[in-house]
Short mmCIF file of C-alpha atoms in Angstrom, two decimals:
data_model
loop_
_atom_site.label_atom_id
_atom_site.label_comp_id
_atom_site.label_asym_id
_atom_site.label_seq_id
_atom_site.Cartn_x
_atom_site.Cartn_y
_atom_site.Cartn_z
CA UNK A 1 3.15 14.22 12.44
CA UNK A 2 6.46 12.53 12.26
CA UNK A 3 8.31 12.89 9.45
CA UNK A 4 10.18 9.71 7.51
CA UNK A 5 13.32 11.22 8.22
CA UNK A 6 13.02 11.19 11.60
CA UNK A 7 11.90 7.46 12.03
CA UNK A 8 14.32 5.35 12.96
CA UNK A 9 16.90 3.44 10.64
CA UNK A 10 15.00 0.06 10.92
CA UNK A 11 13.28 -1.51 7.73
CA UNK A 12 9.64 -2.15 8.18
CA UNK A 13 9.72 -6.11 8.10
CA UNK A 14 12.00 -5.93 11.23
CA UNK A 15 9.88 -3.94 13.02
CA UNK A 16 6.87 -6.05 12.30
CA UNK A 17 8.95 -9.01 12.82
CA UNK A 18 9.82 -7.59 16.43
CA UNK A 19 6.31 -6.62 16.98
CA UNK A 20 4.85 -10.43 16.09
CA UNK A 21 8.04 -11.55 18.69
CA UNK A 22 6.46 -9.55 20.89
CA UNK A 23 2.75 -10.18 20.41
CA UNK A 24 3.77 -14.11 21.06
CA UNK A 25 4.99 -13.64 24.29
CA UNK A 26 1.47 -12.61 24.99
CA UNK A 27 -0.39 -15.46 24.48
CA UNK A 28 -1.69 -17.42 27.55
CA UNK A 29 0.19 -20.53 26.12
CA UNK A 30 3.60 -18.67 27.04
CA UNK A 31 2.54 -17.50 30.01
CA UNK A 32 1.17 -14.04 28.97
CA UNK A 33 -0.41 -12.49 32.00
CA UNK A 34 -3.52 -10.52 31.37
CA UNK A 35 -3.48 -7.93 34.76
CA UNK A 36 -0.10 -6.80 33.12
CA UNK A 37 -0.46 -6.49 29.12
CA UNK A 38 -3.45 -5.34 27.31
CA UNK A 39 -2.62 -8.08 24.60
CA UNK A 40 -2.72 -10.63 26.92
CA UNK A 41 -5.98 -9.33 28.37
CA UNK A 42 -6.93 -9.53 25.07
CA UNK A 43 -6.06 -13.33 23.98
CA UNK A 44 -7.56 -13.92 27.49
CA UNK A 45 -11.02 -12.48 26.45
CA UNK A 46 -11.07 -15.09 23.14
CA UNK A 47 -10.85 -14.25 19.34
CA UNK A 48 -13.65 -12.06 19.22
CA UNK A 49 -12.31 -9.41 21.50
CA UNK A 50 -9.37 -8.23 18.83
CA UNK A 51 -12.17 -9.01 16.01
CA UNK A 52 -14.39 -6.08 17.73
CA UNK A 53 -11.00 -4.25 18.35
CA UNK A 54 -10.71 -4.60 14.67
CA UNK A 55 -14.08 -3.30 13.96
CA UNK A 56 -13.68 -0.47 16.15
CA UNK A 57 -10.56 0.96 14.95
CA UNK A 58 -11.19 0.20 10.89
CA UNK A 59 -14.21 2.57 12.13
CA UNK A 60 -12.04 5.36 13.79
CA UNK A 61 -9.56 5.08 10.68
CA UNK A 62 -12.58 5.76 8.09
CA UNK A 63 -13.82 8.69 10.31
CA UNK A 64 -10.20 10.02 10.21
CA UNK A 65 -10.02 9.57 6.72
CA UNK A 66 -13.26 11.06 5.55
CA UNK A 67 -11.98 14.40 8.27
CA UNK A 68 -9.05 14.69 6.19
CA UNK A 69 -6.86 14.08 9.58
CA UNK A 70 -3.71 13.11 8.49
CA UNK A 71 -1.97 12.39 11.91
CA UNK A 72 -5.19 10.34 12.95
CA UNK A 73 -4.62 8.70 10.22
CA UNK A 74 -1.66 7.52 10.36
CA UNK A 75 -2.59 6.64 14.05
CA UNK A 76 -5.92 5.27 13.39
CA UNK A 77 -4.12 2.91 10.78
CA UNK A 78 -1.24 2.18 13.08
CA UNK A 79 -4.00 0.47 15.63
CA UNK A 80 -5.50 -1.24 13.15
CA UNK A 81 -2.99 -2.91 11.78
CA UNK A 82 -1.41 -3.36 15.53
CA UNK A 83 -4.91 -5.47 16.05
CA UNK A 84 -4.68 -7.15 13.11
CA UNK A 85 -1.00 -8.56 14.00
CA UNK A 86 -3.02 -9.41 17.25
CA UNK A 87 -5.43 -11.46 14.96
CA UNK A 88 -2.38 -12.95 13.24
CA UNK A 89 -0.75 -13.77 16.26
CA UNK A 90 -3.75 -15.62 17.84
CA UNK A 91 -3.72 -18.33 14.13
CA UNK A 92 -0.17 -18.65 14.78
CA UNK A 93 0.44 -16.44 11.35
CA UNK A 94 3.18 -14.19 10.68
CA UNK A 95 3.03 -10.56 9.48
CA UNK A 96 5.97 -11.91 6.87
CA UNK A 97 3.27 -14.63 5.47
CA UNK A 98 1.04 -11.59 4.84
CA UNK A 99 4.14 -9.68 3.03
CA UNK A 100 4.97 -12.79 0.86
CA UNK A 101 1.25 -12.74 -0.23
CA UNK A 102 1.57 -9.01 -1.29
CA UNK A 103 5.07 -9.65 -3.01
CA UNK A 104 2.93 -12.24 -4.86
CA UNK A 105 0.46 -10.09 -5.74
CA UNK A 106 2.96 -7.21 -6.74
CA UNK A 107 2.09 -6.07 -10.25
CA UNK A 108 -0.69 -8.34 -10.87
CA UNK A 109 -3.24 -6.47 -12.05
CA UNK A 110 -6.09 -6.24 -8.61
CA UNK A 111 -8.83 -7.51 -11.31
CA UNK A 112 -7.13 -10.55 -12.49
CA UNK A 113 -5.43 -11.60 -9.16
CA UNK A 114 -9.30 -11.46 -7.58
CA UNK A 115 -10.70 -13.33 -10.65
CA UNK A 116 -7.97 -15.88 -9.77
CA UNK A 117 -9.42 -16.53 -6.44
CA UNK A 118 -12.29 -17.72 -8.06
#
């Protein structure tokens, strides 16, 4: 498993930030080409392709979890959250929406800021 010291210097906003970049040149409306990149392929196969990706790896993350597999973990989580960004990506939402919403919700108590969305 890698170790936080040996990750790059990069905060983790720019590197989603990059990553959404990325995940837009994808999309069929900028030309994305689906024999070439699997995201592509992806967007090409319609929203409920990265929904079962989703699905699949929120699956694989639990297993991982309940094995106690820390590296799978980590990896597990890092393709579901990759698939998620897909998800984003395909609404035309930002990871940095979904990081506003959590600095929102930052010490809110989880049981009033649910009762809220009532």
């Amino acid at each position: 498993m890698t170790h936080l010291s040996a990750l790059p210097d990069v905060p983790s906003d720019v590197v989603l930030a990059r990553l959404a970049d990325l995940l837009h040149t994808r999309l069929p409306s900028q030309g994305g080409d689906p024999a070439t990149s699997y995201v592509a392929k992806l967007f090409s196969k319609g929203p409920d392709a990265a929904l079962k990706k989703i699905g699949e790896e929120a699956t694989e993350l639990v297993m991982a979890v309940k094995d106690k597999q820390s590296d799978k973990i980590v990896s597990e989580m890092a393709d579901l959250w990759f698939h998620c960004l897909v998800v984003l990506t395909e609404h035309g939402l930002r990871p940095e929406q979904v990081l506003t919403e959590l600095a929102r919700r930052e010490g809110v108590s989880g049981l009033d800021e649910k009762a809220s969305r009532k």
